[in-house]
mmCIF file with all atom_site columns, C-alpha atoms in Angstrom:
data_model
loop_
_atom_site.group_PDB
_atom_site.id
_atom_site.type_symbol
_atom_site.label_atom_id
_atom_site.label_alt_id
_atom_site.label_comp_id
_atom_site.label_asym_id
_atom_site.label_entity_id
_atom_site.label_seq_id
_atom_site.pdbx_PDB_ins_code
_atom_site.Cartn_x
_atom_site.Cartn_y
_atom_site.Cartn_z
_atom_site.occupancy
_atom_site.B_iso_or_equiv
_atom_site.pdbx_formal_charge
_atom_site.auth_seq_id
_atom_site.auth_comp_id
_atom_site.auth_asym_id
_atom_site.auth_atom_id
_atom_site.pdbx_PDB_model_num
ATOM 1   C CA . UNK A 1 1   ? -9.321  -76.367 32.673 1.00 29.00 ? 1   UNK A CA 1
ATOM 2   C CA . UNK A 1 2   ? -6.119  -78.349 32.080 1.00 40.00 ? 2   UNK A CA 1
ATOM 3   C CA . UNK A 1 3   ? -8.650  -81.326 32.004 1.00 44.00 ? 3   UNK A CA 1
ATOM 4   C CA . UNK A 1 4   ? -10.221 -80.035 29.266 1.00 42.00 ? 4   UNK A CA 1
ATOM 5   C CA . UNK A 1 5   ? -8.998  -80.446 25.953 1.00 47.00 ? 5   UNK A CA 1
ATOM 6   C CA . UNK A 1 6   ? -9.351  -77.943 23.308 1.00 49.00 ? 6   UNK A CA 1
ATOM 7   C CA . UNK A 1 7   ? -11.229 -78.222 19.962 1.00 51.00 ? 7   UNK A CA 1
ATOM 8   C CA . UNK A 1 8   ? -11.165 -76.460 16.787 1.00 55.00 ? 8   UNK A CA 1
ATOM 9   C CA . UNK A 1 9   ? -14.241 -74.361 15.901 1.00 53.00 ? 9   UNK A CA 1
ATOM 10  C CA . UNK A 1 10  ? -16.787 -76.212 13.393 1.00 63.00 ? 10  UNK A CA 1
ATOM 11  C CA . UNK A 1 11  ? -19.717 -75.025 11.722 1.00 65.00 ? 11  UNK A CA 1
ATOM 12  C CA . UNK A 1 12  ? -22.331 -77.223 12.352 1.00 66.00 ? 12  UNK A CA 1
ATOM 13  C CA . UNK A 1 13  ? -24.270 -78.499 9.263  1.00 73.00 ? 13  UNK A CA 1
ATOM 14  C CA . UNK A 1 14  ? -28.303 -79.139 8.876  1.00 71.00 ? 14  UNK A CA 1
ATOM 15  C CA . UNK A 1 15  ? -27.625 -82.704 8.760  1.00 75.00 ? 15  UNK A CA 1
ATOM 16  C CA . UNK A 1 16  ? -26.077 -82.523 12.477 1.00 75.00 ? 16  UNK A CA 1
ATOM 17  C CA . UNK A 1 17  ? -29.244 -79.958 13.782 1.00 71.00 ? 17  UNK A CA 1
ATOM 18  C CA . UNK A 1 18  ? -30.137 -82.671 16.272 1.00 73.00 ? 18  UNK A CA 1
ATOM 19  C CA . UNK A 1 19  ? -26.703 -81.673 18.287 1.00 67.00 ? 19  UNK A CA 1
ATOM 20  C CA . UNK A 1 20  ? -28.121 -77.961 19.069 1.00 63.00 ? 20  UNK A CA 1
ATOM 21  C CA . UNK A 1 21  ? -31.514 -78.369 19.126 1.00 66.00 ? 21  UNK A CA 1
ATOM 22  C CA . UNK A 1 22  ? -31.001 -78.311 23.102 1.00 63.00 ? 22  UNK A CA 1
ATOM 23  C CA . UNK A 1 23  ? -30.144 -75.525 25.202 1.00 62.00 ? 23  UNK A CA 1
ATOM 24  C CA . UNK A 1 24  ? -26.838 -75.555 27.110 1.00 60.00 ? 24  UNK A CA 1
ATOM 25  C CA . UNK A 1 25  ? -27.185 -72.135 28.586 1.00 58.00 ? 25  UNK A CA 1
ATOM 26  C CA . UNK A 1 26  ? -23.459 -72.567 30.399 1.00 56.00 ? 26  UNK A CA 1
ATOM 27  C CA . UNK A 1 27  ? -22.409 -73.031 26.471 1.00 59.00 ? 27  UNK A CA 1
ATOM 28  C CA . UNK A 1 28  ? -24.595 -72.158 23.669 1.00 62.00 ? 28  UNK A CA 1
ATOM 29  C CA . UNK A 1 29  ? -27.218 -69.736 22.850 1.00 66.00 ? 29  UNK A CA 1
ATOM 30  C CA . UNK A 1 30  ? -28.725 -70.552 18.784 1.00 69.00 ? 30  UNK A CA 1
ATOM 31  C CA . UNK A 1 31  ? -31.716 -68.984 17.222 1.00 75.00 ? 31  UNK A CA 1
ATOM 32  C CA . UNK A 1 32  ? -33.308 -65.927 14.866 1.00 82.00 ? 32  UNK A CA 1
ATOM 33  C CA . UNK A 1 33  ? -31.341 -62.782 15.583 1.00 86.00 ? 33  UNK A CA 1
ATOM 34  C CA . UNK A 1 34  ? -34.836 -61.662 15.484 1.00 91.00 ? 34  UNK A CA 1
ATOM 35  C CA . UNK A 1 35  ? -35.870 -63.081 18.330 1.00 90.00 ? 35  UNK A CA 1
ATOM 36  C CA . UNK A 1 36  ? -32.815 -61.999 20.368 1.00 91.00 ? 36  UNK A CA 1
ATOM 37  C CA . UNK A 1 37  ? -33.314 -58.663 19.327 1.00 95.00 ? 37  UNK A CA 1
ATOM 38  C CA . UNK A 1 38  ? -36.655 -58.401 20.900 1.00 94.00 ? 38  UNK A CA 1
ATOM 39  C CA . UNK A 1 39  ? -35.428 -59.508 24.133 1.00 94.00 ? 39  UNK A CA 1
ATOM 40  C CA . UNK A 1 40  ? -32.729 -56.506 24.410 1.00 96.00 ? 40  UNK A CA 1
ATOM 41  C CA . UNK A 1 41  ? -35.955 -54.544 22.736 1.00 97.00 ? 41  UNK A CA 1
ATOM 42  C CA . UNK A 1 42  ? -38.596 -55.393 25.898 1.00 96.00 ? 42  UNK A CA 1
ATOM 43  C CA . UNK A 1 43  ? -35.924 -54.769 28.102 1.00 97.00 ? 43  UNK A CA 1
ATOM 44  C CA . UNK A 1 44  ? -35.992 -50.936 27.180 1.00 97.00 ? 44  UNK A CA 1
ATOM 45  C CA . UNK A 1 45  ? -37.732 -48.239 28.782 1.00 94.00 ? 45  UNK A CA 1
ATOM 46  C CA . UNK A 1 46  ? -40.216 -47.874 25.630 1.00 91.00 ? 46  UNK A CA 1
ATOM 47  C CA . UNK A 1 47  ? -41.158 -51.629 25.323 1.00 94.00 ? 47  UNK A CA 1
ATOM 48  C CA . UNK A 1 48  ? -44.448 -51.792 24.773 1.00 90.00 ? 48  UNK A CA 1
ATOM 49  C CA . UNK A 1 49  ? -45.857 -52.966 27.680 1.00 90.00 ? 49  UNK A CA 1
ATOM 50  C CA . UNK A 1 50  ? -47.440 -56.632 27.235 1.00 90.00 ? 50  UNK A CA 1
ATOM 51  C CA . UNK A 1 51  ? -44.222 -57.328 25.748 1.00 90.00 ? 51  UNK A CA 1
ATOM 52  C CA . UNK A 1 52  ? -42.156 -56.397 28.402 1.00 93.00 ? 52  UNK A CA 1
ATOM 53  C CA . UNK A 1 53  ? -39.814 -59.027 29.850 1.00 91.00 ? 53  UNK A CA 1
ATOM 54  C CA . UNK A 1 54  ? -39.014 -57.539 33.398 1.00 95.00 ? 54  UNK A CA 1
ATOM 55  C CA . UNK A 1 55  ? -40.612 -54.193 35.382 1.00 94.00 ? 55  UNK A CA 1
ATOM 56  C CA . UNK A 1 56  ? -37.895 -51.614 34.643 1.00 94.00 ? 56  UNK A CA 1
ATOM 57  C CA . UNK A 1 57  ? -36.564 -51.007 38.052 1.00 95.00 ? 57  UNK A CA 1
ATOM 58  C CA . UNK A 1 58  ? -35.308 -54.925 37.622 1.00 96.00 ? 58  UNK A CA 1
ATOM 59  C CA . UNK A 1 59  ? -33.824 -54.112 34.246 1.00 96.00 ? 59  UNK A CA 1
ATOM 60  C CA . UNK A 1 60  ? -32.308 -50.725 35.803 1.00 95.00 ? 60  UNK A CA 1
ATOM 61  C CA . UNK A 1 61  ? -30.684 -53.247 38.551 1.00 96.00 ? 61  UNK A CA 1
ATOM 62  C CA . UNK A 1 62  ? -29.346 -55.870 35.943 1.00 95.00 ? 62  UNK A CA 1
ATOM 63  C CA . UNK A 1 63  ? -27.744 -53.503 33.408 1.00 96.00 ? 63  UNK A CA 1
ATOM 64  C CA . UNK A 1 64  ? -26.451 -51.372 36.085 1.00 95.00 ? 64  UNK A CA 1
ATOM 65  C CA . UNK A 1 65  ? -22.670 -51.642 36.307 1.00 94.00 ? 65  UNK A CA 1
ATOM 66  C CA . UNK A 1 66  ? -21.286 -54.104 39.170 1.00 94.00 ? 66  UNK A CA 1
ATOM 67  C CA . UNK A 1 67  ? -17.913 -53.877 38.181 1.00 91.00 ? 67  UNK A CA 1
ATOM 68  C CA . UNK A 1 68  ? -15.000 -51.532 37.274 1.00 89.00 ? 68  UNK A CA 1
ATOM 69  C CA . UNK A 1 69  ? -11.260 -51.544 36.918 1.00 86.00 ? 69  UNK A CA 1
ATOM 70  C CA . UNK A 1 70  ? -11.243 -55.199 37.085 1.00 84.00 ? 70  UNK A CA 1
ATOM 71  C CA . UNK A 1 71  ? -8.905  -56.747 34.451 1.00 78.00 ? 71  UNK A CA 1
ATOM 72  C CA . UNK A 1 72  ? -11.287 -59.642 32.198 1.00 73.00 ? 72  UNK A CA 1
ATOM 73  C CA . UNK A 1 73  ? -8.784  -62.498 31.621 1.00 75.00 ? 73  UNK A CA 1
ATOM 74  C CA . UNK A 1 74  ? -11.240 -64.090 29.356 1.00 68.00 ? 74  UNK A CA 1
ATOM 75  C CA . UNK A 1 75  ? -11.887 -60.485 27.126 1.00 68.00 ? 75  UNK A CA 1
ATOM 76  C CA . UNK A 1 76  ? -8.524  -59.369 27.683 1.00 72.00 ? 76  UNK A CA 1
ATOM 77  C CA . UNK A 1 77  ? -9.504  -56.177 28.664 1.00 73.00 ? 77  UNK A CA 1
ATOM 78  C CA . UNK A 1 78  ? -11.475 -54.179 31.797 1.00 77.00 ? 78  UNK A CA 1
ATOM 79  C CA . UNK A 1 79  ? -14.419 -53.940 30.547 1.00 84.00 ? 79  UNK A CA 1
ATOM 80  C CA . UNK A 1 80  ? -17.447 -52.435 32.991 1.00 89.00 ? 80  UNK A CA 1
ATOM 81  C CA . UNK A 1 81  ? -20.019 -55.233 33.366 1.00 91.00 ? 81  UNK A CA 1
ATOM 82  C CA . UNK A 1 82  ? -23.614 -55.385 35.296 1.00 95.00 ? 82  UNK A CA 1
ATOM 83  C CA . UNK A 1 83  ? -25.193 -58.640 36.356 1.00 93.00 ? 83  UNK A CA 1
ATOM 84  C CA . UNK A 1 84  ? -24.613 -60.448 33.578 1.00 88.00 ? 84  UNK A CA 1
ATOM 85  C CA . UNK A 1 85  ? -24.248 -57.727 30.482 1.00 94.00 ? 85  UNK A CA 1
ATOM 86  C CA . UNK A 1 86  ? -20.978 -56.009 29.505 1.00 92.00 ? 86  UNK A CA 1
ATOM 87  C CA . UNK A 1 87  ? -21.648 -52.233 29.948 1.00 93.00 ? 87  UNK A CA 1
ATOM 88  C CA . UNK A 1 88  ? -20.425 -48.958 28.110 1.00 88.00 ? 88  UNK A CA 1
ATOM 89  C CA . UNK A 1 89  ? -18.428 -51.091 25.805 1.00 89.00 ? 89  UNK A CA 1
ATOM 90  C CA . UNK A 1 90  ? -16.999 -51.482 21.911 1.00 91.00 ? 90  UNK A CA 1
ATOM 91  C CA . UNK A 1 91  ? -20.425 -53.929 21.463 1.00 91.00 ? 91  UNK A CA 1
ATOM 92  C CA . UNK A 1 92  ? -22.334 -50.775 20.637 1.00 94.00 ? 92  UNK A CA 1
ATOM 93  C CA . UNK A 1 93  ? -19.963 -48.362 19.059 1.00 95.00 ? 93  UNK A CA 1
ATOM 94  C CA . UNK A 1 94  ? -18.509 -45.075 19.144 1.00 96.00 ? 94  UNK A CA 1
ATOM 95  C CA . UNK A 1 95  ? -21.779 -43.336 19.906 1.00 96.00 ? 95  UNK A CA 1
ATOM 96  C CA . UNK A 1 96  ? -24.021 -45.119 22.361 1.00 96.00 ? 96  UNK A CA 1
ATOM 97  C CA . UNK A 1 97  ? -25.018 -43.506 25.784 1.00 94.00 ? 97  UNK A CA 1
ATOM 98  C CA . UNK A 1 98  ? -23.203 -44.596 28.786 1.00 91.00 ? 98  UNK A CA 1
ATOM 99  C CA . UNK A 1 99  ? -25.874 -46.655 29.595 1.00 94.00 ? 99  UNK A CA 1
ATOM 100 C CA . UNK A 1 100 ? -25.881 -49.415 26.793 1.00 96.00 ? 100 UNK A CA 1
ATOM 101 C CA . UNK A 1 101 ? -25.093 -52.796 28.009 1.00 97.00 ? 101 UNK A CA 1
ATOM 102 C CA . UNK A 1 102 ? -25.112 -56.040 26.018 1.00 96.00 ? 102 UNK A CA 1
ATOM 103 C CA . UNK A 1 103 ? -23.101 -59.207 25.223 1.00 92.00 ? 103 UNK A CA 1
ATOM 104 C CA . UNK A 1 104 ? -21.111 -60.965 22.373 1.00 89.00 ? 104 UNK A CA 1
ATOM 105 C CA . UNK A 1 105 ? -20.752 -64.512 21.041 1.00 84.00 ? 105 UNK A CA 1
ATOM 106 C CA . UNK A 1 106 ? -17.374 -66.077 20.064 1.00 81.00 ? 106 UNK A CA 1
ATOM 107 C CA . UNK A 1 107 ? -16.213 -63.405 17.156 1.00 85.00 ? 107 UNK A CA 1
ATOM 108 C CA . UNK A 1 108 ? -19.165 -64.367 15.619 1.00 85.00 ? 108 UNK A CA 1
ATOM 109 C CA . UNK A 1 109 ? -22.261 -62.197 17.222 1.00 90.00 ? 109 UNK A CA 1
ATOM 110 C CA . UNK A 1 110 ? -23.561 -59.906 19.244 1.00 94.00 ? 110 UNK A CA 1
ATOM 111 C CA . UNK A 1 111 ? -26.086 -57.681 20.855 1.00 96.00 ? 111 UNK A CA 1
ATOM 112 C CA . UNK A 1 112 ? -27.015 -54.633 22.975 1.00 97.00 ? 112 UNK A CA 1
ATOM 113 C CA . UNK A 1 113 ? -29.585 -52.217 24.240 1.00 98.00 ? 113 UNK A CA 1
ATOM 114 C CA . UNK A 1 114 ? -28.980 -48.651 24.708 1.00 97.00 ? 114 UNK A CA 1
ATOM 115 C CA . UNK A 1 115 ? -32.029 -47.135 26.813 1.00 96.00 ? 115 UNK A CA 1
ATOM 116 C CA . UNK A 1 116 ? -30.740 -43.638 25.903 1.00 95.00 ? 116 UNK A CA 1
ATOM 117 C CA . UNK A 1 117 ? -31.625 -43.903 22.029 1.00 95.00 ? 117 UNK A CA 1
ATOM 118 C CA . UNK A 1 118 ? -34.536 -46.161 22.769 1.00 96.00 ? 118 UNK A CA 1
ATOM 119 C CA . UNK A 1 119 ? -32.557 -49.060 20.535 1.00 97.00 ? 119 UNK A CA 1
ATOM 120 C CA . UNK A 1 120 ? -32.133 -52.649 20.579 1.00 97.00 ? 120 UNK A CA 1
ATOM 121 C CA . UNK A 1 121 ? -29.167 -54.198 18.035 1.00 97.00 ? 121 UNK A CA 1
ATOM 122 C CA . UNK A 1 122 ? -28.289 -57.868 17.439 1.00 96.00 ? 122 UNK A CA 1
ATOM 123 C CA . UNK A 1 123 ? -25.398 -58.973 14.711 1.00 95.00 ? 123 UNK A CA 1
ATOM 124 C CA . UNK A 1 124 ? -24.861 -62.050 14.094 1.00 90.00 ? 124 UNK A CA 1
ATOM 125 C CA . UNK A 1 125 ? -21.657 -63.115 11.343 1.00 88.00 ? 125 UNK A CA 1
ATOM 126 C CA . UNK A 1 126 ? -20.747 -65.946 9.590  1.00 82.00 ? 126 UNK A CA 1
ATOM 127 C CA . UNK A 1 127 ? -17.097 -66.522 10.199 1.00 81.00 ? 127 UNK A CA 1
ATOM 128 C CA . UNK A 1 128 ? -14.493 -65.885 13.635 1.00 85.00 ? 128 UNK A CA 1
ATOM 129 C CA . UNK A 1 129 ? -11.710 -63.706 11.971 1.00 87.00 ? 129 UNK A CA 1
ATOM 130 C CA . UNK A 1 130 ? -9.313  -63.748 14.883 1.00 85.00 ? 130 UNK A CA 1
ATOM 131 C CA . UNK A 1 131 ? -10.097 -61.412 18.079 1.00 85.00 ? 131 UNK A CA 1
ATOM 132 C CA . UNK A 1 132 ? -8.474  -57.886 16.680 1.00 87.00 ? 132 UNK A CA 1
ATOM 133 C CA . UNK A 1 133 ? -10.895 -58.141 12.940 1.00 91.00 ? 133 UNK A CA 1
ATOM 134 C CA . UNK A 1 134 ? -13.720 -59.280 15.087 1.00 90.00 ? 134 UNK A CA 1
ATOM 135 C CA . UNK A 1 135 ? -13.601 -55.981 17.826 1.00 90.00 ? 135 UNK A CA 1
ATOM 136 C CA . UNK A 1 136 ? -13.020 -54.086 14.683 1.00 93.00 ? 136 UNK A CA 1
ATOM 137 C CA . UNK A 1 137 ? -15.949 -55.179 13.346 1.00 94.00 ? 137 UNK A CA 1
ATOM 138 C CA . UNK A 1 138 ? -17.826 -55.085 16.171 1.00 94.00 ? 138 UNK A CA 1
ATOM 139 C CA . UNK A 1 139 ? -17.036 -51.226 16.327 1.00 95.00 ? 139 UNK A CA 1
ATOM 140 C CA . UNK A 1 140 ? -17.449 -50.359 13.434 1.00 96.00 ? 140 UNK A CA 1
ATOM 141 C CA . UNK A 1 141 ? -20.251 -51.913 12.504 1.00 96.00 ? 141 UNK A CA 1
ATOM 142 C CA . UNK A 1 142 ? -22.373 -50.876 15.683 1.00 97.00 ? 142 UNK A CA 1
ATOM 143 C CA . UNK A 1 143 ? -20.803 -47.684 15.018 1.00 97.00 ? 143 UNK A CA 1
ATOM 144 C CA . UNK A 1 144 ? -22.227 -47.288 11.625 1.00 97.00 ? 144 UNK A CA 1
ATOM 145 C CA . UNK A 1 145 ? -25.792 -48.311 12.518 1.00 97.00 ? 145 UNK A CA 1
ATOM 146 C CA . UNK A 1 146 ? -25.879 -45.011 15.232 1.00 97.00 ? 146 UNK A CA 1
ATOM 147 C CA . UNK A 1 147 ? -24.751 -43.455 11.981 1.00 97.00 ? 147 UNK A CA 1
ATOM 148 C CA . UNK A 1 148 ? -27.350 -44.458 9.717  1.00 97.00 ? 148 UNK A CA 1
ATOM 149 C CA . UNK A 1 149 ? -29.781 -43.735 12.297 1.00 97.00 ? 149 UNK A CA 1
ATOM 150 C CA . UNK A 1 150 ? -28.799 -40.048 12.878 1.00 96.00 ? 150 UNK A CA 1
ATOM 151 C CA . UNK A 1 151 ? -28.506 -40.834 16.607 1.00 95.00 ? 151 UNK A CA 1
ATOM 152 C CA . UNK A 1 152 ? -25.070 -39.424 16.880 1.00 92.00 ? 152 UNK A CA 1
ATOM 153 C CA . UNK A 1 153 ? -25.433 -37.129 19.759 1.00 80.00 ? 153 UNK A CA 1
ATOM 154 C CA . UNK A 1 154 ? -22.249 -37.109 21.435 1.00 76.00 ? 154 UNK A CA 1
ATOM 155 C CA . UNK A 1 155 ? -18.679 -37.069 20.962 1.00 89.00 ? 155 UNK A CA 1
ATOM 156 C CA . UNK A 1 156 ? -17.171 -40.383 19.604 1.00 93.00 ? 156 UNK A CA 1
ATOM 157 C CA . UNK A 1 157 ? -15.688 -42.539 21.811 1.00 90.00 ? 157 UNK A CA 1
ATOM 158 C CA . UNK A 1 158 ? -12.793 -44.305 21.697 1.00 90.00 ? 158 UNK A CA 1
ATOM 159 C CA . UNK A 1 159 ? -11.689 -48.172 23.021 1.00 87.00 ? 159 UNK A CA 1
ATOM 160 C CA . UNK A 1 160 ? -8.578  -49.295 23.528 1.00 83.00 ? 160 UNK A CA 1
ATOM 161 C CA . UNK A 1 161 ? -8.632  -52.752 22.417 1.00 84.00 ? 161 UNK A CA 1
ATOM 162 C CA . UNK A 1 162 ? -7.219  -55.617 24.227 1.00 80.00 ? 162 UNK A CA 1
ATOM 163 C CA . UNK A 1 163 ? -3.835  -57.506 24.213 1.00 78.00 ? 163 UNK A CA 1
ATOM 164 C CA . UNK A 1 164 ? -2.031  -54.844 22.925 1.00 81.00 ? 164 UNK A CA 1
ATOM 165 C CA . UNK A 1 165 ? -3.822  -54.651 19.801 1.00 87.00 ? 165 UNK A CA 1
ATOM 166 C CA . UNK A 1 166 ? -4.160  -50.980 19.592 1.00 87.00 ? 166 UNK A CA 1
ATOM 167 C CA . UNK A 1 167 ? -7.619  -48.758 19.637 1.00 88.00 ? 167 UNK A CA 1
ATOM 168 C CA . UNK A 1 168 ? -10.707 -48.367 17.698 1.00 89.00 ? 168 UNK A CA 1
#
């Protein structure tokens, strides 16, 4: 990394499309939170079947958690993670089963599936407030959504949020 330099975070205007109109899956992922959405969706155990992605026993494998109690330097935090999807997490609230998994973009998005409540979720913002406004929001907002939906079955949860920044 200490080859690397750093740059600032840009939007990237219409005129400059042509620079993400290829996929750099070690960097990027653009498109319609619609379409994002219906992955997590035909990954759940009610997918409809012709639009299902993978059999469910591989989706049971992927989202099962691989790791625990190991400190993320990246998220700042130890956050339970499968093959590939952050598990039991802040992405999906206060009230999601122990079973949601998804994954976020830079403060600026993110998604999840919680096979419990038969629900897929993807958010996507305009703007990276800062890590601590951007968990926040994350909570809360995935929070509010179980909410709306009446699928607050449990207890709420609580997270402690990383780098010292207190708990939602």
């Amino acid at each position: 990394m200490s080859r690397c330099s750093t740059r600032p975070w840009t939007a990237i205007h219409e005129e400059q499309a042509a620079k993400v109109q290829f996929p750099c899956p070690a960097g990027n992922g653009r498109g319609p939170a619609q379409e994002l959405c219906a992955v997590y969706a035909s990954l759940l155990p009610g997918a409809v079947p012709e639009r299902r992605l993978l059999r469910p026993d591989t989706v049971e494998l992927l989202t099962s958690t691989a790791r625990r109690g190991l400190y993320d330097e990246l998220q700042g935090t130890d956050t339970e993670w499968s093959l590939g999807f952050a598990v039991n997490c802040i992405l999906s609230g206060r009230y999601a089963s122990a079973k949601a998994y998804g994954h976020g973009g830079s403060q600026s998005s993110w998604a999840f599936a919680d096979p419990a409540n038969d629900l897929a979720v993807c958010c996507l913002c305009n703007g990276k407030p800062g890590p601590e406004q951007h968990y926040r929001r994350v909570g809360a907002v995935s929070t509010a959504i179980y909410e709306d939906l009446n699928l607050c079955s449990s207890e709420p949860r609580s997270f402690t949020l990383p780098g010292g920044m207190g708990s939602f």
